[in-house]
Short mmCIF file of C-alpha atoms in Angstrom, two decimals:
data_model
loop_
_atom_site.label_atom_id
_atom_site.label_comp_id
_atom_site.label_asym_id
_atom_site.label_seq_id
_atom_site.Cartn_x
_atom_site.Cartn_y
_atom_site.Cartn_z
CA MET A 1293 5.25 -41.15 -20.17
CA ALA A 1294 8.58 -42.96 -20.14
CA PRO A 1295 9.70 -44.08 -16.64
CA SER A 1296 13.06 -42.33 -17.09
CA THR A 1297 11.41 -38.93 -17.53
CA LEU A 1298 9.30 -39.07 -14.39
CA PRO A 1299 12.10 -38.27 -11.91
CA LEU A 1300 13.19 -35.35 -14.07
CA LEU A 1301 9.62 -33.95 -14.14
CA ILE A 1302 9.29 -34.29 -10.31
CA PHE A 1303 12.66 -32.56 -9.88
CA SER A 1304 11.65 -29.72 -12.13
CA VAL A 1305 8.37 -29.21 -10.23
CA LEU A 1306 10.20 -29.17 -6.93
CA ILE A 1307 12.66 -26.55 -8.19
CA PHE A 1308 9.76 -24.42 -9.43
CA LEU A 1309 7.97 -24.62 -6.11
CA GLN A 1310 11.10 -23.84 -4.15
CA LYS A 1311 11.73 -20.76 -6.28
CA ALA A 1312 8.14 -19.63 -5.97
CA ASN A 1313 8.21 -20.12 -2.21
CA SER A 1314 11.39 -18.00 -1.90
CA ASN A 1315 9.76 -15.15 -3.80
CA ASN A 1316 6.48 -15.24 -1.88
CA PRO A 1317 6.41 -17.05 1.48
CA CYS A 1318 2.67 -16.21 1.69
CA LEU A 1319 1.90 -19.28 -0.39
CA ARG A 1320 -1.83 -18.66 -0.70
CA ASN A 1321 -1.42 -15.01 -1.72
CA LYS A 1322 -1.32 -14.58 -5.48
CA LEU A 1323 0.16 -11.08 -5.41
CA GLU A 1324 3.25 -10.84 -7.61
CA VAL A 1325 6.22 -9.71 -5.46
CA ARG A 1326 9.43 -8.75 -7.23
CA PHE A 1327 12.08 -6.00 -7.38
CA PRO A 1328 12.22 -3.49 -5.79
CA PHE A 1329 10.07 -5.37 -3.23
CA GLY A 1330 11.18 -8.51 -1.47
CA PHE A 1331 10.72 -10.60 1.66
CA ASP A 1332 13.17 -11.09 4.54
CA ASN A 1333 15.05 -13.80 2.67
CA ASN A 1334 15.54 -11.65 -0.46
CA LYS A 1335 18.82 -9.78 -0.07
CA CYS A 1336 18.29 -7.90 -3.36
CA SER A 1337 15.11 -6.07 -2.31
CA TYR A 1338 15.58 -2.33 -2.27
CA PRO A 1339 15.90 -0.58 1.15
CA GLY A 1340 12.47 0.35 2.53
CA PHE A 1341 10.73 -2.20 0.25
CA ASN A 1342 10.98 -5.14 2.55
CA LEU A 1343 7.81 -7.13 3.09
CA SER A 1344 6.76 -9.73 5.68
CA CYS A 1345 4.03 -12.39 5.77
CA ASN A 1346 1.12 -12.82 8.15
CA ASP A 1347 0.49 -16.51 7.56
CA LEU A 1348 -2.62 -16.69 9.81
CA GLN A 1349 -4.49 -14.12 7.69
CA ASN A 1350 -2.57 -14.69 4.44
CA GLN A 1351 -1.60 -11.06 4.33
CA ILE A 1352 1.50 -9.46 2.80
CA ILE A 1353 2.63 -6.71 5.20
CA LEU A 1354 4.47 -3.47 4.49
CA ASN A 1355 5.84 -1.57 7.47
CA LEU A 1356 6.01 2.23 7.29
CA PRO A 1357 8.47 3.44 9.98
CA ASN A 1358 6.28 6.11 11.54
CA THR A 1359 2.84 4.72 10.83
CA GLY A 1360 2.95 0.95 11.36
CA ASN A 1361 1.96 -2.15 9.41
CA PHE A 1362 -0.30 -2.15 6.35
CA THR A 1363 -1.68 -4.92 4.15
CA VAL A 1364 -0.50 -4.81 0.55
CA GLN A 1365 -3.48 -5.23 -1.73
CA ASN A 1366 -1.87 -4.59 -5.09
CA ILE A 1367 1.49 -3.59 -6.66
CA ASN A 1368 1.54 -1.92 -10.07
CA TYR A 1369 5.11 -1.99 -11.34
CA ARG A 1370 4.32 0.05 -14.44
CA SER A 1371 2.79 3.01 -12.62
CA GLN A 1372 5.06 2.36 -9.53
CA THR A 1373 2.21 2.39 -7.06
CA VAL A 1374 1.38 0.15 -4.12
CA THR A 1375 -2.16 -0.10 -2.71
CA ILE A 1376 -2.40 -0.65 1.01
CA THR A 1377 -5.16 -1.16 3.57
CA ASP A 1378 -5.26 -1.53 7.33
CA PRO A 1379 -4.72 -5.18 8.62
CA GLN A 1380 -7.54 -4.45 11.17
CA ASN A 1381 -9.84 -3.07 8.48
CA CYS A 1382 -10.09 0.40 9.92
CA LEU A 1383 -7.84 2.66 7.81
CA PRO A 1384 -9.41 5.92 9.12
CA LYS A 1385 -8.21 5.04 12.65
CA LYS A 1386 -4.64 4.75 11.32
CA PHE A 1387 -4.99 8.16 9.75
CA MET A 1388 -6.46 9.74 12.86
CA ASN A 1389 -3.78 8.32 15.17
CA SER A 1390 -0.72 9.08 12.99
CA SER A 1391 -1.81 11.62 10.34
CA PHE A 1392 -0.09 9.09 7.99
CA GLU A 1393 3.51 10.17 8.45
CA LEU A 1394 5.60 8.78 5.60
CA SER A 1395 9.03 10.21 6.45
CA GLY A 1396 11.65 7.54 6.66
CA SER A 1397 10.09 5.52 3.91
CA PRO A 1398 10.76 5.58 0.11
CA PHE A 1399 7.03 6.32 -0.58
CA ILE A 1400 5.01 9.40 -1.19
CA PRO A 1401 1.20 9.62 -1.25
CA GLU A 1402 -0.59 9.61 -4.62
CA HIS A 1403 -2.99 12.29 -3.36
CA TYR A 1404 -1.95 15.37 -1.41
CA ASN A 1405 -3.47 18.04 0.84
CA ARG A 1406 -6.71 16.33 1.85
CA SER A 1407 -7.39 17.44 5.32
CA PHE A 1408 -10.29 15.88 7.22
CA THR A 1409 -11.89 16.60 10.61
CA PHE A 1410 -13.25 13.67 12.64
CA LEU A 1411 -16.31 14.06 14.82
CA ASN A 1412 -18.04 11.92 17.39
CA CYS A 1413 -21.85 12.29 17.17
CA SER A 1414 -24.67 10.77 19.15
CA SER A 1415 -26.42 7.89 17.48
CA ASN A 1416 -29.58 9.90 16.99
CA SER A 1417 -27.87 12.84 15.34
CA THR A 1418 -28.31 13.59 11.67
CA THR A 1419 -25.62 13.15 9.05
CA ALA A 1420 -27.51 15.12 6.47
CA VAL A 1421 -24.90 17.92 6.35
CA SER A 1422 -23.26 18.00 2.94
CA GLY A 1423 -19.82 16.35 2.93
CA LEU A 1424 -20.33 14.44 6.18
CA ARG A 1425 -19.49 10.74 5.99
CA ARG A 1426 -19.97 7.95 8.54
CA ILE A 1427 -16.88 5.90 9.55
CA ASN A 1428 -18.41 2.50 10.25
CA CYS A 1429 -15.34 0.88 11.81
CA LEU A 1430 -15.15 3.64 14.48
CA SER A 1431 -18.87 3.73 15.21
CA ASN A 1432 -21.13 1.58 17.35
CA GLU A 1433 -24.77 1.53 18.57
CA ASN A 1434 -24.17 4.41 21.05
CA PHE A 1435 -22.33 6.89 18.84
CA ILE A 1436 -21.36 7.59 15.22
CA VAL A 1437 -17.93 8.79 14.09
CA VAL A 1438 -18.02 10.94 10.98
CA ALA A 1439 -15.43 12.81 8.95
CA MET A 1440 -15.62 15.71 6.55
CA LEU A 1441 -13.21 17.83 4.63
CA THR A 1442 -11.82 20.43 7.02
CA THR A 1443 -12.46 23.29 4.58
CA LYS A 1444 -16.21 22.44 4.64
CA TYR A 1445 -16.18 21.90 8.35
CA GLU A 1446 -14.53 25.31 9.07
CA SER A 1447 -17.16 27.02 6.85
CA LEU A 1448 -20.06 25.72 8.91
CA PRO A 1449 -21.67 28.05 11.53
CA TYR A 1450 -19.88 27.63 14.89
CA ASN A 1451 -17.71 24.92 13.28
CA MET A 1452 -20.25 22.23 14.24
CA PRO A 1453 -22.43 20.24 11.86
CA ALA A 1454 -24.85 19.24 14.63
CA PRO A 1455 -25.33 20.15 18.33
CA SER A 1456 -24.74 16.54 19.40
CA CYS A 1457 -21.33 16.20 17.70
CA LYS A 1458 -17.95 16.61 19.35
CA GLU A 1459 -14.74 17.26 17.55
CA LEU A 1460 -12.30 14.35 17.83
CA LYS A 1461 -9.38 15.61 15.76
CA LYS A 1462 -8.98 18.44 13.32
CA ARG A 1463 -6.83 18.69 10.22
CA VAL A 1464 -5.97 15.03 9.73
CA PHE A 1465 -4.04 14.85 6.48
CA VAL A 1466 -5.02 11.83 4.48
CA PRO A 1467 -3.54 10.72 1.13
CA VAL A 1468 -6.81 9.26 -0.20
CA LEU A 1469 -9.85 10.38 -2.04
CA TRP A 1470 -13.00 11.14 0.00
CA SER A 1471 -14.67 7.77 -0.60
CA ASP A 1472 -11.58 5.52 -0.48
CA SER A 1473 -11.02 2.81 2.11
CA GLU A 1474 -7.54 2.20 0.90
CA ALA A 1475 -4.42 4.30 0.25
CA LYS A 1476 -2.21 4.33 -2.81
CA LEU A 1477 1.46 5.24 -2.46
CA LYS A 1478 4.06 5.96 -5.14
CA TRP A 1479 7.75 5.35 -5.40
CA ASN A 1480 10.24 6.90 -7.84
CA ALA A 1481 12.71 4.85 -9.84
CA SER A 1482 13.14 6.30 -13.34
CA TYR A 1483 15.20 3.35 -14.66
CA CYS A 1484 12.50 0.80 -13.67
CA ARG A 1485 9.63 2.99 -14.92
CA ARG A 1486 11.14 3.10 -18.45
CA CYS A 1487 11.67 -0.60 -18.39
CA GLU A 1488 8.17 -1.55 -17.20
CA GLU A 1489 6.43 0.91 -19.49
CA ASP A 1490 8.21 -0.75 -22.41
CA GLY A 1491 6.91 -4.18 -21.43
CA GLY A 1492 10.06 -5.33 -19.64
CA THR A 1493 10.76 -6.63 -16.13
CA CYS A 1494 13.07 -4.63 -13.89
CA GLY A 1495 15.25 -6.43 -11.46
CA SER A 1496 18.72 -6.88 -9.96
CA LYS A 1497 21.40 -8.52 -12.10
CA GLY A 1498 23.37 -11.39 -10.67
CA ASP A 1499 24.08 -12.13 -7.02
CA THR A 1500 25.80 -8.88 -6.12
CA CYS A 1501 22.54 -6.85 -6.15
CA LEU A 1502 24.57 -3.81 -7.29
CA THR A 1503 23.25 -3.59 -10.82
CA ILE A 1504 19.69 -3.22 -12.15
CA GLU A 1505 18.79 -4.70 -15.50
CA CYS A 1506 15.74 -4.71 -17.74
CA LYS A 1507 14.58 -7.98 -19.36
CA GLY A 1508 12.01 -8.58 -22.01
CA ARG A 1509 11.45 -4.98 -23.14
CA ARG A 1510 9.90 -4.39 -26.55
CA SER A 1511 12.66 -1.99 -27.69
CA ASN A 1512 15.97 -3.29 -28.84
CA GLY A 1513 18.78 -3.53 -26.38
CA MET A 1514 18.99 -3.58 -22.62
CA PHE A 1515 20.03 -1.02 -20.07
CA PHE A 1516 21.90 -1.36 -16.82
CA GLU A 1517 22.02 1.04 -13.87
CA GLN A 1518 24.31 0.95 -10.85
CA PHE A 1519 22.94 1.43 -7.35
#
């Protein structure tokens, strides 16, 4: 390598690293973060899509106004879904405490109308009742917390699956499938969906952040949308 080209190469690498750092301050997290999401230093992220970084645990955090912080596991820009988990690894506790209230955010749940009832059972009680599932993160050596679909729970005799179980909370609406430990949320942006489905990348145009453009789509031409 010619000596004169070395400074140019080093400069290019530094520029690349600086740009990467500005897009994702969680340096060890490989999740792709781009429009409509952004971190605190990205003025072009869409309202409600702002992310933060938990450096100690290398987590990308999404705050839902009425429910709290969640760890972002995956973002699918084509299907416009974001997969989230609980930073403390106990998503059922979040659901039970807040019923997963999404008002005030740009997101809606991918799954609707799944109502669960949470029960506290003694450690020697049986969980053989159909549809009853143990919640490990809420259980310990003295008791077991279980959940079941409310419709099944209400159809049981006396509304109790076992004599040693006590109802903790009834009709907790959860936007997940029965076996899921994570939640998947959707957002709606028709202009970006068309772009991403056609192989393009949707993002803001220029420094004003007032126009959305699509780059790299397979079809001819580009489209622009005003905020």
